[in-house]
Coordinates of C-alpha atoms and ligand atoms in Angstrom, one line a residue:
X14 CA 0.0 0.0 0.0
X15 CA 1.4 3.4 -1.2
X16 CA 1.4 6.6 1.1
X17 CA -1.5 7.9 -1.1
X18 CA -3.3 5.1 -0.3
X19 CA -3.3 5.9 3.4
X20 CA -4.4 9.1 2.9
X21 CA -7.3 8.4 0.6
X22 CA -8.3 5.9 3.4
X23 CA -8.6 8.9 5.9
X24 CA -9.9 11.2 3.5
X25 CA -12.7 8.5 2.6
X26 CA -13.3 8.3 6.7
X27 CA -13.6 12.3 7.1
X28 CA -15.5 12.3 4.3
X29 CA -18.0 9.8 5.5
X30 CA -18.3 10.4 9.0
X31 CA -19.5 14.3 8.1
X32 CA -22.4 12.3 6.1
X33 CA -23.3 10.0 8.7
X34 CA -23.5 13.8 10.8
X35 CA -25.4 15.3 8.4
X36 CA -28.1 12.6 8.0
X37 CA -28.2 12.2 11.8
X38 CA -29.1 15.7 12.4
X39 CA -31.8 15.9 9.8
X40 CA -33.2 13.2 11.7
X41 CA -33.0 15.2 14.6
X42 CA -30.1 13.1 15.8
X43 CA -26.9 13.7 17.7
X44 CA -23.6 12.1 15.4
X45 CA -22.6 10.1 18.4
X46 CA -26.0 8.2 18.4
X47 CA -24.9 6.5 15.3
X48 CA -21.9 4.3 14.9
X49 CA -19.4 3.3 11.8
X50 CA -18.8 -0.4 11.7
X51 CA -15.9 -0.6 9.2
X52 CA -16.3 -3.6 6.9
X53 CA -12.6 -5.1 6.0
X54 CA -14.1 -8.1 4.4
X55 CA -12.6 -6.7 1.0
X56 CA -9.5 -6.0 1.9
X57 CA -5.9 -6.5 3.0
X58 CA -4.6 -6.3 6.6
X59 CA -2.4 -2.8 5.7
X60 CA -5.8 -1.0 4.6
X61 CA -7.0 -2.1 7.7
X62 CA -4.1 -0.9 9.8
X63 CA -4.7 2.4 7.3
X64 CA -8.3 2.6 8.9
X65 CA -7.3 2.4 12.4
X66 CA -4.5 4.6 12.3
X67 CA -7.0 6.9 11.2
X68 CA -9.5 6.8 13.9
X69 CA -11.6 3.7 13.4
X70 CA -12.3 1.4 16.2
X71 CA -15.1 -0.9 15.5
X72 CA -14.7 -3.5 12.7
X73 CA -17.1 -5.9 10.9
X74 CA -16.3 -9.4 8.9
X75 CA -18.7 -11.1 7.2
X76 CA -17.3 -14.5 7.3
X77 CA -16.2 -15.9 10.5
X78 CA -13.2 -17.9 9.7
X79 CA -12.0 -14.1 7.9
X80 CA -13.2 -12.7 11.0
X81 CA -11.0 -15.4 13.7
X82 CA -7.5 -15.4 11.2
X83 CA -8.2 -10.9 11.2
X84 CA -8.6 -10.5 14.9
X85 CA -5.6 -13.2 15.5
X86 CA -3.2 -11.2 13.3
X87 CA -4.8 -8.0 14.6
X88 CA -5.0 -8.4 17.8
X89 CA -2.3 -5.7 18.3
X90 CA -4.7 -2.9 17.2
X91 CA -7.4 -1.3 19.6
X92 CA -10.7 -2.2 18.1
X93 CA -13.9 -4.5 18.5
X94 CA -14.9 -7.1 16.3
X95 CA -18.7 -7.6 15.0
X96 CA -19.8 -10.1 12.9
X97 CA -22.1 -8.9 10.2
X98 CA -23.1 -12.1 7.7
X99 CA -24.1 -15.8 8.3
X100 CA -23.0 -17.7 11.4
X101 CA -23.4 -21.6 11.4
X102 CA -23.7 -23.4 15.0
X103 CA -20.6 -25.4 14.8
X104 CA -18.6 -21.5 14.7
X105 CA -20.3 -20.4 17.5
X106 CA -18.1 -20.9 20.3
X107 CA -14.9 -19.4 18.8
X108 CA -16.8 -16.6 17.8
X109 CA -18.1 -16.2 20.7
X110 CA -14.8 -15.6 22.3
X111 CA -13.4 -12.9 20.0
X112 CA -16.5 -10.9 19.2
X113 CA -18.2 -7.6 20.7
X114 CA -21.7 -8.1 19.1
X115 CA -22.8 -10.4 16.7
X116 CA -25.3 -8.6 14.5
X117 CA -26.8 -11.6 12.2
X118 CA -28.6 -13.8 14.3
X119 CA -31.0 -15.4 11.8
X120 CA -33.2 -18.3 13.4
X121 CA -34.5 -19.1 16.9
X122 CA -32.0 -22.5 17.0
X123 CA -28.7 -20.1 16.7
X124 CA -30.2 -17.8 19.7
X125 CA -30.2 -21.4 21.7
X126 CA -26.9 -22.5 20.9
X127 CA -25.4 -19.2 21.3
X128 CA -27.0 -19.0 24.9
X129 CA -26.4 -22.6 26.1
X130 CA -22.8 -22.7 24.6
X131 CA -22.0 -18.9 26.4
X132 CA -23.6 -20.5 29.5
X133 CA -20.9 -23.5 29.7
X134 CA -18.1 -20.7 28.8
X135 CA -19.6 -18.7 31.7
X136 CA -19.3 -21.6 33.8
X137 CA -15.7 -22.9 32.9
X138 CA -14.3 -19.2 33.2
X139 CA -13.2 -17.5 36.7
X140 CA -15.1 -14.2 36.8
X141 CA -18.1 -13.2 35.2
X142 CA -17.9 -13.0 31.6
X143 CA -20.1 -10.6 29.7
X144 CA -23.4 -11.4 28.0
X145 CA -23.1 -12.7 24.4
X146 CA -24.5 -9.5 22.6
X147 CA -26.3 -9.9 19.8
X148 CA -28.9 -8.3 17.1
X149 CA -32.2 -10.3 15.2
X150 CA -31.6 -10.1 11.7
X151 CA -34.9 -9.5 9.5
X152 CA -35.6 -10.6 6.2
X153 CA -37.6 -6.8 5.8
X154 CA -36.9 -7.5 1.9
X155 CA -38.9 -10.6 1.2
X156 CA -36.2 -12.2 -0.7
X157 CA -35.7 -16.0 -0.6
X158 CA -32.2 -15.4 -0.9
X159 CA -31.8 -13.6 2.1
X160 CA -31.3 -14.8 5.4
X161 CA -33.4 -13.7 8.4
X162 CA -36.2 -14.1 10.7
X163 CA -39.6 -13.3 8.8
X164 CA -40.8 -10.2 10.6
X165 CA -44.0 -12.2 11.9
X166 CA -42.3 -14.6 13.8
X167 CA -40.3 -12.3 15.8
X168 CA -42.9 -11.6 18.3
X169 CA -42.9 -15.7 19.6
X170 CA -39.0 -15.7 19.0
X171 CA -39.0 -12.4 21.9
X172 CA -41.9 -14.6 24.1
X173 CA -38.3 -17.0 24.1
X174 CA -35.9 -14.6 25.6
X175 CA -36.8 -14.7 29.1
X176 CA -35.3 -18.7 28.7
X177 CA -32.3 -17.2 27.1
X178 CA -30.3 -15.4 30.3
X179 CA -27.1 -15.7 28.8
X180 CA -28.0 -13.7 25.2
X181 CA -28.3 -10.0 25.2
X182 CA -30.4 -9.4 22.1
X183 CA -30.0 -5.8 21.7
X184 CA -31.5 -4.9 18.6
X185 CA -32.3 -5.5 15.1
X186 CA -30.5 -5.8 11.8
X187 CA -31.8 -5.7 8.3
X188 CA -29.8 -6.1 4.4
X189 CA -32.1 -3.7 1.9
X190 CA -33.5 -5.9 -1.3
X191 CA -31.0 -5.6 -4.2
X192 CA -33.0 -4.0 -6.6
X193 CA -34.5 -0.2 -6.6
X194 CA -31.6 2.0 -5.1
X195 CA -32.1 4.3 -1.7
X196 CA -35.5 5.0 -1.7
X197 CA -36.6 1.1 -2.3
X198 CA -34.1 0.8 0.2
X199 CA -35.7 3.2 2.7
X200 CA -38.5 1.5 2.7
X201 CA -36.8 -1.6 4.1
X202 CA -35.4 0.4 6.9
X203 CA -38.6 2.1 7.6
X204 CA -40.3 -1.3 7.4
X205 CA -37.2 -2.3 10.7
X206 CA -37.7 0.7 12.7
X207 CA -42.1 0.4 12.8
X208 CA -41.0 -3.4 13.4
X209 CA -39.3 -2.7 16.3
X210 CA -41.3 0.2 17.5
X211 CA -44.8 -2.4 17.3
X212 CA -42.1 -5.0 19.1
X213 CA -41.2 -2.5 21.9
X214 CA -44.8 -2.7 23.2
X215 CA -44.5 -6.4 24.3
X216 CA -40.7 -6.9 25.5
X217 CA -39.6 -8.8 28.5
X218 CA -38.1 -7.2 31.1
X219 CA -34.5 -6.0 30.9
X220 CA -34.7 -6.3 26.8
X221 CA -34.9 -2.6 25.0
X222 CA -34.1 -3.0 21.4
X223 CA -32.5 0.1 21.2
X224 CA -29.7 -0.7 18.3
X225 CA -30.8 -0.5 14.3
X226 CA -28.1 -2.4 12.3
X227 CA -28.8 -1.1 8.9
X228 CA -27.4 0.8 5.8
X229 CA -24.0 0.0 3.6
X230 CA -22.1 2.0 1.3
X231 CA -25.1 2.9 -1.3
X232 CA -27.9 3.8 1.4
X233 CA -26.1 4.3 4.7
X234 CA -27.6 8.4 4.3
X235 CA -31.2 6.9 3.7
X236 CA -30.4 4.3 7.0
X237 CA -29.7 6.9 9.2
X238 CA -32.4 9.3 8.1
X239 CA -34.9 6.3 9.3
X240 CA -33.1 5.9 12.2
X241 CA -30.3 3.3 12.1
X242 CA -27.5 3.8 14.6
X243 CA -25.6 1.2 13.4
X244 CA -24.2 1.4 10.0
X245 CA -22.3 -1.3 8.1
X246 CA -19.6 0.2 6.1
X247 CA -17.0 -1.0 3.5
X248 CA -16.0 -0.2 -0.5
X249 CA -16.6 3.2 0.4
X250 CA -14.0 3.4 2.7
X251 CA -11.9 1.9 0.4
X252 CA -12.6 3.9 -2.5
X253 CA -9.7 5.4 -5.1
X254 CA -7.3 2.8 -3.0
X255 CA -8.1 -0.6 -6.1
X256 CA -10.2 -2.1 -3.4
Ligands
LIG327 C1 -20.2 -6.5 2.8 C2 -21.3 -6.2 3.7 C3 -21.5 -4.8 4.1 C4 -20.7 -3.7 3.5 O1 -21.1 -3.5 2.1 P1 -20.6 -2.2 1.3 O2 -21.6 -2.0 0.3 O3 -19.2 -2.6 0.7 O4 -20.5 -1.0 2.2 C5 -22.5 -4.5 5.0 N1 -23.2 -5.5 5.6 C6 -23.1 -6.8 5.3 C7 -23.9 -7.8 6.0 C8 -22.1 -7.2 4.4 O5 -21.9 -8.5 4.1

């Protein structure tokens, strides 16, 4: 990676984080209520040294094996780990240990395992470890190809969580459909917000789903607008660097 590189990367950051501003006061929002999560999934470890040495601190991987080998040869750098895509039950447990927030939790059998697996953890380790932390991804979309709960079975899957101590479900997470741009896009997001505003009506106690997951590169503006404070971000922090 070339010095120019390095500065496009903080240029990119500066010039993105005054966006995510922008669209969080013309939702009447303060800037710190929302927060970058810096997708690397694209690139090499010296852009993501790049993006730390300019300010970031929170990163996402799609991919858990990408996201154990990263935080391994990483784990020099001060920064959090979230995983943002798929995670199968036989990955759990490793994740588990290296993660901050796991933001794609996608059926009612992966909330189990995560909680009994986090309660043996809990009970081989001296101390008290921290609650898994994790968000309810929803298939807001429709489309087959995507994973996540459909939004009408989240209300039985939140009847559940009193039986789950050890899970801190703190939110929800949604992927906009493929096709129609931002303002199909808004519509997804819109469609998670009313979602969790109809689910904060019935919650267990201790559960607030306060955290909105949502918005990439091409609609993180639109995300924020409807109230994401989360926002998933990667090629365009990359941009001008042959990322
Ligand atoms: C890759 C990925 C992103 C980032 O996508 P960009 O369009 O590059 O910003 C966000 N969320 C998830 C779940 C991803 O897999």
């Amino acid at each position: 990676m070339t010095p120019t590189h390095q500065e496009r990367i903080a240029l990119n950051l500066a010039e993105i984080r005054q966006r995510m501003a922008a669209a969080a006061a013309r939702s009447g929002r303060s800037a710190e209520s929302v927060s970058l999560v810096a997708v690397t999934k694209y690139v090499e470890l010296d852009k993501i040294r790049a993006l730390v040495a300019a300010g970031v601190t929170l990163l996402g991987e799609s991919r858990p094996q990408q996201l154990w080998q990263r935080a391994e040869l990483l784990a020099d750098l001060p920064v959090r780990w979230h995983l943002i895509g798929h995670l199968q039950r036989n990955k759990v447990r490793r994740t588990l240990d290296l993660v901050d927030m796991i933001h794609s939790v996608d059926t009612l059998e992966l909330l189990q395992a995560a909680n009994r697996i986090a309660e043996e953890m809990a009970a081989a380790a001296t101390g008290t470890r921290p609650r898994v932390r994790v968000l309810l991804e929803v298939n807001t979309s429709g489309e087959a190809a995507k994973h996540g709960f459909d939004p009408q079975t989240l209300p039985a899957v939140i009847d559940q969580l009193p039986k789950m101590p050890q899970v801190e479900v703190r939110g929800l997470m949604c992927m906009a459909g493929l096709e129609g741009g931002p303002q199909r896009a808004r519509g997804d997001f819109l469609a998670l917000r009313e979602l969790r505003d109809r689910l904060a009506a019935r919650l267990p106690d201790g559960v607030l789903l306060s955290e909105l997951s949502m918005g990439m590169s091409g609609d993180y503006e639109v995300a924020i607008e409807e109230g994401a404070t989360l926002v998933r971000i990667g090629s365009a922090l990359f941009e001008g660097t042959d990322a």
